[in-house]
């Protein structure tokens, strides 16, 4: 039976200014936002998260990464503009599309749907309109004073991957490594560094094609909890044996509840990821 890999990640809480939203014609750099209930929350796009994952592959597997970024020229380059999911990690995981017409104006587009699906990341905390002001040194002009929307929050997002859909299923293990080591995501990095690695992670390896574990983290006081995940296991919608939970959540009452229910709970994120890789290697033969 086909196995699926799902993971929901919550980052550490920090001051974010990622993913500029639509400008308002002023010198204000805006955040992307979404309305939920009566509040606005900031959000980071899946494309920006892919940027961070691709950067990991470029730094660790440069020869196996097709599209690489040069920060000096601020440009991308391709090793093979015809793409190859067999040869390159990023082409296999993220997919590609080369839209073009043939000699007789027929559709000659080359494309592959990304096997690694990534949700938008959403802040755990509402955005209350915090703005940081600054000014450039030296000669002053109309744009000397600038402002940036900032948000002190943690972000939550989910990934989904069916290893069998990859040209090389063992690349699912590399995807887990990358998720555990994202340095930052695409966006406003000139002024801010935001650590996008997991503070806590829930991993599910299952033959159920539906994730079930999306949006399971929530702010509980000053900490982060996962009451929805506890309920899912209690009522049997998600089997405890399918789950691996790691990170700071392990030291909370929710982590202890999950452990008592039979979930594999690890204090370290890296330990949880390493265990998931071992399980994938056994159950999926990657």
PDB file of C-alpha atoms in Angstrom:
ATOM      1  CA  UNK A   1       0.000   0.000   0.000  1.00  0.00           C
ATOM      2  CA  UNK A   2       1.230   3.503  -0.850  1.00  0.00           C
ATOM      3  CA  UNK A   3       2.768   5.404   2.048  1.00  0.00           C
ATOM      4  CA  UNK A   4       2.473   9.156   2.492  1.00  0.00           C
ATOM      5  CA  UNK A   5       4.616  11.550   4.489  1.00  0.00           C
ATOM      6  CA  UNK A   6       3.068  14.578   6.199  1.00  0.00           C
ATOM      7  CA  UNK A   7       4.648  17.048   8.586  1.00  0.00           C
ATOM      8  CA  UNK A   8       3.396  20.149  10.355  1.00  0.00           C
ATOM      9  CA  UNK A   9       6.047  22.565  11.535  1.00  0.00           C
ATOM     10  CA  UNK A  10       5.853  25.470  13.957  1.00  0.00           C
ATOM     11  CA  UNK A  11       8.787  27.864  14.015  1.00  0.00           C
ATOM     12  CA  UNK A  12      10.295  29.676  16.969  1.00  0.00           C
ATOM     13  CA  UNK A  13       8.774  33.019  17.949  1.00  0.00           C
ATOM     14  CA  UNK A  14      10.764  35.937  16.555  1.00  0.00           C
ATOM     15  CA  UNK A  15      10.351  39.314  14.870  1.00  0.00           C
ATOM     16  CA  UNK A  16       9.421  38.710  11.233  1.00  0.00           C
ATOM     17  CA  UNK A  17       9.370  40.953   8.201  1.00  0.00           C
ATOM     18  CA  UNK A  18       9.206  38.264   5.541  1.00  0.00           C
ATOM     19  CA  UNK A  19       7.339  38.186   2.253  1.00  0.00           C
ATOM     20  CA  UNK A  20       6.452  41.742   1.359  1.00  0.00           C
ATOM     21  CA  UNK A  21       2.837  42.284   0.503  1.00  0.00           C
ATOM     22  CA  UNK A  22       1.378  44.661  -2.080  1.00  0.00           C
ATOM     23  CA  UNK A  23       2.801  48.166  -1.776  1.00  0.00           C
ATOM     24  CA  UNK A  24       0.578  51.140  -1.045  1.00  0.00           C
ATOM     25  CA  UNK A  25       2.638  53.631  -3.040  1.00  0.00           C
ATOM     26  CA  UNK A  26       4.533  54.865   0.007  1.00  0.00           C
ATOM     27  CA  UNK A  27       7.857  53.833   1.519  1.00  0.00           C
ATOM     28  CA  UNK A  28       6.093  51.289   3.761  1.00  0.00           C
ATOM     29  CA  UNK A  29       7.157  47.660   3.258  1.00  0.00           C
ATOM     30  CA  UNK A  30       4.068  45.603   4.007  1.00  0.00           C
ATOM     31  CA  UNK A  31       3.584  42.029   5.158  1.00  0.00           C
ATOM     32  CA  UNK A  32       1.250  39.603   3.411  1.00  0.00           C
ATOM     33  CA  UNK A  33      -1.868  39.121   5.529  1.00  0.00           C
ATOM     34  CA  UNK A  34      -4.960  36.980   5.699  1.00  0.00           C
ATOM     35  CA  UNK A  35      -8.180  37.431   7.670  1.00  0.00           C
ATOM     36  CA  UNK A  36      -9.278  34.680  10.030  1.00  0.00           C
ATOM     37  CA  UNK A  37     -12.361  35.303  12.112  1.00  0.00           C
ATOM     38  CA  UNK A  38     -12.195  38.900  13.283  1.00  0.00           C
ATOM     39  CA  UNK A  39      -8.402  39.198  13.190  1.00  0.00           C
ATOM     40  CA  UNK A  40      -5.669  39.562  10.611  1.00  0.00           C
ATOM     41  CA  UNK A  41      -2.702  37.202  10.576  1.00  0.00           C
ATOM     42  CA  UNK A  42       0.519  37.444   8.616  1.00  0.00           C
ATOM     43  CA  UNK A  43       1.414  34.739   6.144  1.00  0.00           C
ATOM     44  CA  UNK A  44       4.428  33.439   4.235  1.00  0.00           C
ATOM     45  CA  UNK A  45       3.889  31.920   0.801  1.00  0.00           C
ATOM     46  CA  UNK A  46       4.704  28.341  -0.141  1.00  0.00           C
ATOM     47  CA  UNK A  47       6.977  29.736  -2.864  1.00  0.00           C
ATOM     48  CA  UNK A  48       9.027  31.569  -0.242  1.00  0.00           C
ATOM     49  CA  UNK A  49       9.395  28.369   1.795  1.00  0.00           C
ATOM     50  CA  UNK A  50      10.475  26.476  -1.327  1.00  0.00           C
ATOM     51  CA  UNK A  51      13.115  29.182  -1.791  1.00  0.00           C
ATOM     52  CA  UNK A  52      14.536  28.315   1.631  1.00  0.00           C
ATOM     53  CA  UNK A  53      14.471  24.584   0.912  1.00  0.00           C
ATOM     54  CA  UNK A  54      16.117  25.091  -2.469  1.00  0.00           C
ATOM     55  CA  UNK A  55      18.821  27.171  -0.773  1.00  0.00           C
ATOM     56  CA  UNK A  56      19.505  24.211   1.536  1.00  0.00           C
ATOM     57  CA  UNK A  57      19.910  21.873  -1.429  1.00  0.00           C
ATOM     58  CA  UNK A  58      22.146  24.384  -3.208  1.00  0.00           C
ATOM     59  CA  UNK A  59      24.403  24.612  -0.148  1.00  0.00           C
ATOM     60  CA  UNK A  60      24.549  20.859   0.519  1.00  0.00           C
ATOM     61  CA  UNK A  61      23.994  19.204  -2.887  1.00  0.00           C
ATOM     62  CA  UNK A  62      25.018  21.893  -5.361  1.00  0.00           C
ATOM     63  CA  UNK A  63      25.787  19.508  -8.237  1.00  0.00           C
ATOM     64  CA  UNK A  64      22.360  17.877  -7.878  1.00  0.00           C
ATOM     65  CA  UNK A  65      20.452  21.180  -7.757  1.00  0.00           C
ATOM     66  CA  UNK A  66      19.354  22.503 -11.135  1.00  0.00           C
ATOM     67  CA  UNK A  67      18.265  26.039 -10.271  1.00  0.00           C
ATOM     68  CA  UNK A  68      20.774  27.913  -8.130  1.00  0.00           C
ATOM     69  CA  UNK A  69      20.823  31.484  -6.869  1.00  0.00           C
ATOM     70  CA  UNK A  70      23.782  33.872  -7.025  1.00  0.00           C
ATOM     71  CA  UNK A  71      23.456  36.542  -4.295  1.00  0.00           C
ATOM     72  CA  UNK A  72      26.152  38.681  -5.933  1.00  0.00           C
ATOM     73  CA  UNK A  73      24.230  39.101  -9.183  1.00  0.00           C
ATOM     74  CA  UNK A  74      20.771  38.515  -7.639  1.00  0.00           C
ATOM     75  CA  UNK A  75      20.001  36.076 -10.447  1.00  0.00           C
ATOM     76  CA  UNK A  76      19.138  32.423 -10.939  1.00  0.00           C
ATOM     77  CA  UNK A  77      20.953  30.060 -13.265  1.00  0.00           C
ATOM     78  CA  UNK A  78      20.085  26.581 -14.539  1.00  0.00           C
ATOM     79  CA  UNK A  79      22.399  23.670 -15.139  1.00  0.00           C
ATOM     80  CA  UNK A  80      19.863  22.240 -17.582  1.00  0.00           C
ATOM     81  CA  UNK A  81      17.066  24.450 -18.920  1.00  0.00           C
ATOM     82  CA  UNK A  82      15.322  21.343 -20.265  1.00  0.00           C
ATOM     83  CA  UNK A  83      15.041  20.072 -16.667  1.00  0.00           C
ATOM     84  CA  UNK A  84      15.484  16.523 -15.380  1.00  0.00           C
ATOM     85  CA  UNK A  85      13.610  15.065 -12.411  1.00  0.00           C
ATOM     86  CA  UNK A  86      15.854  12.027 -12.617  1.00  0.00           C
ATOM     87  CA  UNK A  87      19.059  14.032 -12.328  1.00  0.00           C
ATOM     88  CA  UNK A  88      18.169  16.980 -10.079  1.00  0.00           C
ATOM     89  CA  UNK A  89      16.723  17.016  -6.557  1.00  0.00           C
ATOM     90  CA  UNK A  90      14.819  20.287  -6.983  1.00  0.00           C
ATOM     91  CA  UNK A  91      13.271  19.280 -10.315  1.00  0.00           C
ATOM     92  CA  UNK A  92      12.079  16.044  -8.697  1.00  0.00           C
ATOM     93  CA  UNK A  93      10.687  17.598  -5.495  1.00  0.00           C
ATOM     94  CA  UNK A  94       9.410  20.981  -6.681  1.00  0.00           C
ATOM     95  CA  UNK A  95       8.532  20.281 -10.308  1.00  0.00           C
ATOM     96  CA  UNK A  96       9.012  22.646 -13.230  1.00  0.00           C
ATOM     97  CA  UNK A  97       7.348  24.138 -16.289  1.00  0.00           C
ATOM     98  CA  UNK A  98       8.927  25.294 -19.533  1.00  0.00           C
ATOM     99  CA  UNK A  99       6.059  26.896 -21.490  1.00  0.00           C
ATOM    100  CA  UNK A 100       6.697  27.110 -25.227  1.00  0.00           C
ATOM    101  CA  UNK A 101       5.219  26.455 -28.661  1.00  0.00           C
ATOM    102  CA  UNK A 102       6.415  23.943 -31.226  1.00  0.00           C
ATOM    103  CA  UNK A 103       7.201  24.526 -34.897  1.00  0.00           C
ATOM    104  CA  UNK A 104       3.544  24.237 -35.897  1.00  0.00           C
ATOM    105  CA  UNK A 105       2.343  26.348 -32.953  1.00  0.00           C
ATOM    106  CA  UNK A 106       1.367  23.245 -30.999  1.00  0.00           C
ATOM    107  CA  UNK A 107       1.810  23.130 -27.247  1.00  0.00           C
ATOM    108  CA  UNK A 108       5.352  21.941 -26.558  1.00  0.00           C
ATOM    109  CA  UNK A 109       5.341  22.739 -22.850  1.00  0.00           C
ATOM    110  CA  UNK A 110       7.558  20.580 -20.660  1.00  0.00           C
ATOM    111  CA  UNK A 111       6.249  20.332 -17.129  1.00  0.00           C
ATOM    112  CA  UNK A 112       6.212  18.239 -13.990  1.00  0.00           C
ATOM    113  CA  UNK A 113       3.951  18.784 -10.990  1.00  0.00           C
ATOM    114  CA  UNK A 114       5.862  19.246  -7.763  1.00  0.00           C
ATOM    115  CA  UNK A 115       5.789  16.108  -5.623  1.00  0.00           C
ATOM    116  CA  UNK A 116       6.465  18.072  -2.437  1.00  0.00           C
ATOM    117  CA  UNK A 117       3.348  20.062  -1.539  1.00  0.00           C
ATOM    118  CA  UNK A 118       3.738  22.972   0.876  1.00  0.00           C
ATOM    119  CA  UNK A 119       0.997  25.024   2.491  1.00  0.00           C
ATOM    120  CA  UNK A 120       1.174  28.723   3.207  1.00  0.00           C
ATOM    121  CA  UNK A 121       2.673  29.444   6.607  1.00  0.00           C
ATOM    122  CA  UNK A 122       0.332  31.339   8.914  1.00  0.00           C
ATOM    123  CA  UNK A 123       1.226  33.249  12.056  1.00  0.00           C
ATOM    124  CA  UNK A 124       0.044  31.879  15.379  1.00  0.00           C
ATOM    125  CA  UNK A 125      -0.591  35.404  16.649  1.00  0.00           C
ATOM    126  CA  UNK A 126      -2.855  38.148  15.233  1.00  0.00           C
ATOM    127  CA  UNK A 127      -1.139  41.121  13.635  1.00  0.00           C
ATOM    128  CA  UNK A 128      -1.764  44.369  15.517  1.00  0.00           C
ATOM    129  CA  UNK A 129      -0.075  46.787  13.133  1.00  0.00           C
ATOM    130  CA  UNK A 130       3.468  47.067  14.510  1.00  0.00           C
ATOM    131  CA  UNK A 131       5.718  49.199  12.301  1.00  0.00           C
ATOM    132  CA  UNK A 132       9.463  49.848  12.511  1.00  0.00           C
ATOM    133  CA  UNK A 133      10.727  53.212  11.236  1.00  0.00           C
ATOM    134  CA  UNK A 134      14.167  53.993   9.863  1.00  0.00           C
ATOM    135  CA  UNK A 135      16.105  56.456   7.752  1.00  0.00           C
ATOM    136  CA  UNK A 136      19.125  56.185   5.532  1.00  0.00           C
ATOM    137  CA  UNK A 137      22.345  58.006   6.298  1.00  0.00           C
ATOM    138  CA  UNK A 138      24.036  60.680   4.214  1.00  0.00           C
ATOM    139  CA  UNK A 139      22.167  62.980   1.886  1.00  0.00           C
ATOM    140  CA  UNK A 140      18.441  63.008   2.561  1.00  0.00           C
ATOM    141  CA  UNK A 141      15.664  62.822  -0.007  1.00  0.00           C
ATOM    142  CA  UNK A 142      11.951  62.063  -0.314  1.00  0.00           C
ATOM    143  CA  UNK A 143      12.556  58.366   0.319  1.00  0.00           C
ATOM    144  CA  UNK A 144      15.090  58.766   3.137  1.00  0.00           C
ATOM    145  CA  UNK A 145      12.548  57.818   5.791  1.00  0.00           C
ATOM    146  CA  UNK A 146      11.131  54.336   5.393  1.00  0.00           C
ATOM    147  CA  UNK A 147       8.984  52.022   7.468  1.00  0.00           C
ATOM    148  CA  UNK A 148       8.467  48.273   7.653  1.00  0.00           C
ATOM    149  CA  UNK A 149       5.619  46.210   9.044  1.00  0.00           C
ATOM    150  CA  UNK A 150       6.991  43.759  11.606  1.00  0.00           C
ATOM    151  CA  UNK A 151       5.361  40.942  13.514  1.00  0.00           C
ATOM    152  CA  UNK A 152       6.631  39.096  16.594  1.00  0.00           C
ATOM    153  CA  UNK A 153       5.170  35.652  16.068  1.00  0.00           C
ATOM    154  CA  UNK A 154       5.702  31.997  15.202  1.00  0.00           C
ATOM    155  CA  UNK A 155       4.593  30.473  11.889  1.00  0.00           C
ATOM    156  CA  UNK A 156       2.941  27.136  11.181  1.00  0.00           C
ATOM    157  CA  UNK A 157       2.898  25.244   7.881  1.00  0.00           C
ATOM    158  CA  UNK A 158       2.443  21.702   6.548  1.00  0.00           C
ATOM    159  CA  UNK A 159       4.190  19.639   3.888  1.00  0.00           C
ATOM    160  CA  UNK A 160       2.906  16.557   2.077  1.00  0.00           C
ATOM    161  CA  UNK A 161       4.906  14.067   0.023  1.00  0.00           C
ATOM    162  CA  UNK A 162       4.305  10.630  -1.442  1.00  0.00           C
ATOM    163  CA  UNK A 163       7.809   9.167  -1.844  1.00  0.00           C
ATOM    164  CA  UNK A 164       6.673   6.784  -4.587  1.00  0.00           C
ATOM    165  CA  UNK A 165       5.807   9.793  -6.772  1.00  0.00           C
ATOM    166  CA  UNK A 166       9.475  10.805  -6.859  1.00  0.00           C
ATOM    167  CA  UNK A 167      11.834   9.600  -9.559  1.00  0.00           C
ATOM    168  CA  UNK A 168      14.158   8.717  -6.683  1.00  0.00           C
ATOM    169  CA  UNK A 169      12.061   7.954  -3.568  1.00  0.00           C
ATOM    170  CA  UNK A 170      15.116   8.265  -1.305  1.00  0.00           C
ATOM    171  CA  UNK A 171      14.955  12.019  -1.874  1.00  0.00           C
ATOM    172  CA  UNK A 172      12.112  12.076   0.657  1.00  0.00           C
ATOM    173  CA  UNK A 173      14.846  11.697   3.282  1.00  0.00           C
ATOM    174  CA  UNK A 174      16.630  14.765   1.895  1.00  0.00           C
ATOM    175  CA  UNK A 175      13.378  16.726   2.086  1.00  0.00           C
ATOM    176  CA  UNK A 176      13.106  15.920   5.796  1.00  0.00           C
ATOM    177  CA  UNK A 177      16.699  17.046   6.329  1.00  0.00           C
ATOM    178  CA  UNK A 178      15.977  20.326   4.541  1.00  0.00           C
ATOM    179  CA  UNK A 179      12.830  21.033   6.563  1.00  0.00           C
ATOM    180  CA  UNK A 180      14.840  20.644   9.746  1.00  0.00           C
ATOM    181  CA  UNK A 181      17.468  23.138   8.596  1.00  0.00           C
ATOM    182  CA  UNK A 182      15.708  26.018   6.814  1.00  0.00           C
ATOM    183  CA  UNK A 183      17.721  29.128   7.597  1.00  0.00           C
ATOM    184  CA  UNK A 184      15.321  31.695   6.200  1.00  0.00           C
ATOM    185  CA  UNK A 185      12.659  32.066   3.546  1.00  0.00           C
ATOM    186  CA  UNK A 186      12.275  34.350   0.539  1.00  0.00           C
ATOM    187  CA  UNK A 187      11.344  37.907   1.440  1.00  0.00           C
ATOM    188  CA  UNK A 188      12.744  40.942   3.191  1.00  0.00           C
ATOM    189  CA  UNK A 189      16.140  39.661   4.342  1.00  0.00           C
ATOM    190  CA  UNK A 190      18.137  42.870   3.971  1.00  0.00           C
ATOM    191  CA  UNK A 191      17.035  43.991   7.426  1.00  0.00           C
ATOM    192  CA  UNK A 192      15.765  40.871   9.178  1.00  0.00           C
ATOM    193  CA  UNK A 193      16.913  37.318   9.850  1.00  0.00           C
ATOM    194  CA  UNK A 194      14.073  34.986  10.815  1.00  0.00           C
ATOM    195  CA  UNK A 195      14.900  31.427  11.847  1.00  0.00           C
ATOM    196  CA  UNK A 196      12.395  29.287   9.951  1.00  0.00           C
ATOM    197  CA  UNK A 197      13.547  25.925  11.291  1.00  0.00           C
ATOM    198  CA  UNK A 198      11.111  23.884  13.417  1.00  0.00           C
ATOM    199  CA  UNK A 199      10.749  24.645  17.102  1.00  0.00           C
ATOM    200  CA  UNK A 200       8.318  21.719  17.178  1.00  0.00           C
ATOM    201  CA  UNK A 201       7.298  19.236  14.511  1.00  0.00           C
ATOM    202  CA  UNK A 202       4.600  16.590  14.003  1.00  0.00           C
ATOM    203  CA  UNK A 203       5.424  13.922  11.416  1.00  0.00           C
ATOM    204  CA  UNK A 204       2.915  11.382  10.143  1.00  0.00           C
ATOM    205  CA  UNK A 205       3.818   8.355   7.988  1.00  0.00           C
ATOM    206  CA  UNK A 206       0.634   6.646   6.870  1.00  0.00           C
ATOM    207  CA  UNK A 207      -1.305   4.969   4.070  1.00  0.00           C
ATOM    208  CA  UNK A 208      -4.091   7.534   4.644  1.00  0.00           C
ATOM    209  CA  UNK A 209      -3.921  10.043   1.742  1.00  0.00           C
ATOM    210  CA  UNK A 210      -5.310  12.897   3.883  1.00  0.00           C
ATOM    211  CA  UNK A 211      -2.904  14.770   6.205  1.00  0.00           C
ATOM    212  CA  UNK A 212      -5.271  15.353   9.172  1.00  0.00           C
ATOM    213  CA  UNK A 213      -2.475  17.171  11.043  1.00  0.00           C
ATOM    214  CA  UNK A 214      -2.694  20.583   9.371  1.00  0.00           C
ATOM    215  CA  UNK A 215      -3.097  23.555  11.725  1.00  0.00           C
ATOM    216  CA  UNK A 216      -2.759  21.458  14.896  1.00  0.00           C
ATOM    217  CA  UNK A 217      -0.580  23.978  16.740  1.00  0.00           C
ATOM    218  CA  UNK A 218      -2.013  27.015  18.497  1.00  0.00           C
ATOM    219  CA  UNK A 219      -0.863  29.682  20.909  1.00  0.00           C
ATOM    220  CA  UNK A 220      -1.612  28.728  24.511  1.00  0.00           C
ATOM    221  CA  UNK A 221      -0.592  31.577  26.795  1.00  0.00           C
ATOM    222  CA  UNK A 222       3.056  32.380  26.083  1.00  0.00           C
ATOM    223  CA  UNK A 223       3.720  28.852  24.834  1.00  0.00           C
ATOM    224  CA  UNK A 224       2.510  26.652  21.965  1.00  0.00           C
ATOM    225  CA  UNK A 225       0.127  23.726  22.385  1.00  0.00           C
ATOM    226  CA  UNK A 226      -1.559  21.101  20.216  1.00  0.00           C
ATOM    227  CA  UNK A 227      -4.952  20.243  21.770  1.00  0.00           C
ATOM    228  CA  UNK A 228      -6.409  19.339  18.353  1.00  0.00           C
ATOM    229  CA  UNK A 229      -3.705  16.734  17.795  1.00  0.00           C
ATOM    230  CA  UNK A 230      -4.387  15.170  21.192  1.00  0.00           C
ATOM    231  CA  UNK A 231      -8.077  14.940  20.325  1.00  0.00           C
ATOM    232  CA  UNK A 232      -7.386  13.385  16.901  1.00  0.00           C
ATOM    233  CA  UNK A 233      -5.425  10.596  18.559  1.00  0.00           C
ATOM    234  CA  UNK A 234      -7.920  10.157  21.409  1.00  0.00           C
ATOM    235  CA  UNK A 235     -10.871   9.649  19.048  1.00  0.00           C
ATOM    236  CA  UNK A 236      -8.919   7.376  16.695  1.00  0.00           C
ATOM    237  CA  UNK A 237      -8.927   9.573  13.595  1.00  0.00           C
ATOM    238  CA  UNK A 238      -5.121   9.448  13.603  1.00  0.00           C
ATOM    239  CA  UNK A 239      -3.291   6.359  14.856  1.00  0.00           C
ATOM    240  CA  UNK A 240      -0.711   7.027  17.547  1.00  0.00           C
ATOM    241  CA  UNK A 241       1.654   4.586  15.828  1.00  0.00           C
ATOM    242  CA  UNK A 242       1.745   6.820  12.726  1.00  0.00           C
ATOM    243  CA  UNK A 243       2.961   9.909  14.578  1.00  0.00           C
ATOM    244  CA  UNK A 244       6.329  11.258  15.625  1.00  0.00           C
ATOM    245  CA  UNK A 245       6.381  14.469  17.646  1.00  0.00           C
ATOM    246  CA  UNK A 246       9.558  16.390  18.404  1.00  0.00           C
ATOM    247  CA  UNK A 247      10.809  19.652  19.857  1.00  0.00           C
ATOM    248  CA  UNK A 248       9.678  21.939  22.654  1.00  0.00           C
ATOM    249  CA  UNK A 249       6.133  20.588  22.482  1.00  0.00           C
ATOM    250  CA  UNK A 250       7.508  17.424  24.130  1.00  0.00           C
ATOM    251  CA  UNK A 251       8.071  19.319  27.388  1.00  0.00           C
ATOM    252  CA  UNK A 252       4.479  20.582  27.589  1.00  0.00           C
ATOM    253  CA  UNK A 253       1.421  18.826  29.053  1.00  0.00           C
ATOM    254  CA  UNK A 254       0.349  18.096  25.457  1.00  0.00           C
ATOM    255  CA  UNK A 255       3.569  16.206  24.805  1.00  0.00           C
ATOM    256  CA  UNK A 256       3.018  14.119  27.913  1.00  0.00           C
ATOM    257  CA  UNK A 257      -0.593  13.395  26.898  1.00  0.00           C
ATOM    258  CA  UNK A 258       0.543  12.271  23.450  1.00  0.00           C
ATOM    259  CA  UNK A 259       3.223  10.055  24.965  1.00  0.00           C
ATOM    260  CA  UNK A 260       0.635   8.421  27.234  1.00  0.00           C
ATOM    261  CA  UNK A 261      -1.514   7.763  24.157  1.00  0.00           C
ATOM    262  CA  UNK A 262       1.340   5.864  22.495  1.00  0.00           C
ATOM    263  CA  UNK A 263       2.737   8.581  20.211  1.00  0.00           C
ATOM    264  CA  UNK A 264       6.501   8.661  19.705  1.00  0.00           C
ATOM    265  CA  UNK A 265       7.539  11.869  21.489  1.00  0.00           C
ATOM    266  CA  UNK A 266      11.087  13.237  21.290  1.00  0.00           C
ATOM    267  CA  UNK A 267      12.534  16.283  23.008  1.00  0.00           C
ATOM    268  CA  UNK A 268      14.721  17.013  20.002  1.00  0.00           C
ATOM    269  CA  UNK A 269      13.471  17.971  16.533  1.00  0.00           C
ATOM    270  CA  UNK A 270      16.506  16.323  14.918  1.00  0.00           C
ATOM    271  CA  UNK A 271      15.873  13.117  16.844  1.00  0.00           C
ATOM    272  CA  UNK A 272      12.263  13.006  15.614  1.00  0.00           C
ATOM    273  CA  UNK A 273      13.394  13.613  12.023  1.00  0.00           C
ATOM    274  CA  UNK A 274      16.095  10.930  12.263  1.00  0.00           C
ATOM    275  CA  UNK A 275      13.518   8.436  13.566  1.00  0.00           C
ATOM    276  CA  UNK A 276      11.125   9.362  10.742  1.00  0.00           C
ATOM    277  CA  UNK A 277      13.901   8.763   8.205  1.00  0.00           C
ATOM    278  CA  UNK A 278      14.562   5.323   9.673  1.00  0.00           C
ATOM    279  CA  UNK A 279      10.862   4.479   9.523  1.00  0.00           C
ATOM    280  CA  UNK A 280      10.574   5.703   5.936  1.00  0.00           C
ATOM    281  CA  UNK A 281      13.593   3.627   4.948  1.00  0.00           C
ATOM    282  CA  UNK A 282      11.887   0.547   6.394  1.00  0.00           C
ATOM    283  CA  UNK A 283       8.275   1.110   5.332  1.00  0.00           C
ATOM    284  CA  UNK A 284       8.840   2.684   1.911  1.00  0.00           C
ATOM    285  CA  UNK A 285      12.211   1.109   1.077  1.00  0.00           C
ATOM    286  CA  UNK A 286      13.708   4.467   0.118  1.00  0.00           C
TER     287      UNK A 286
END
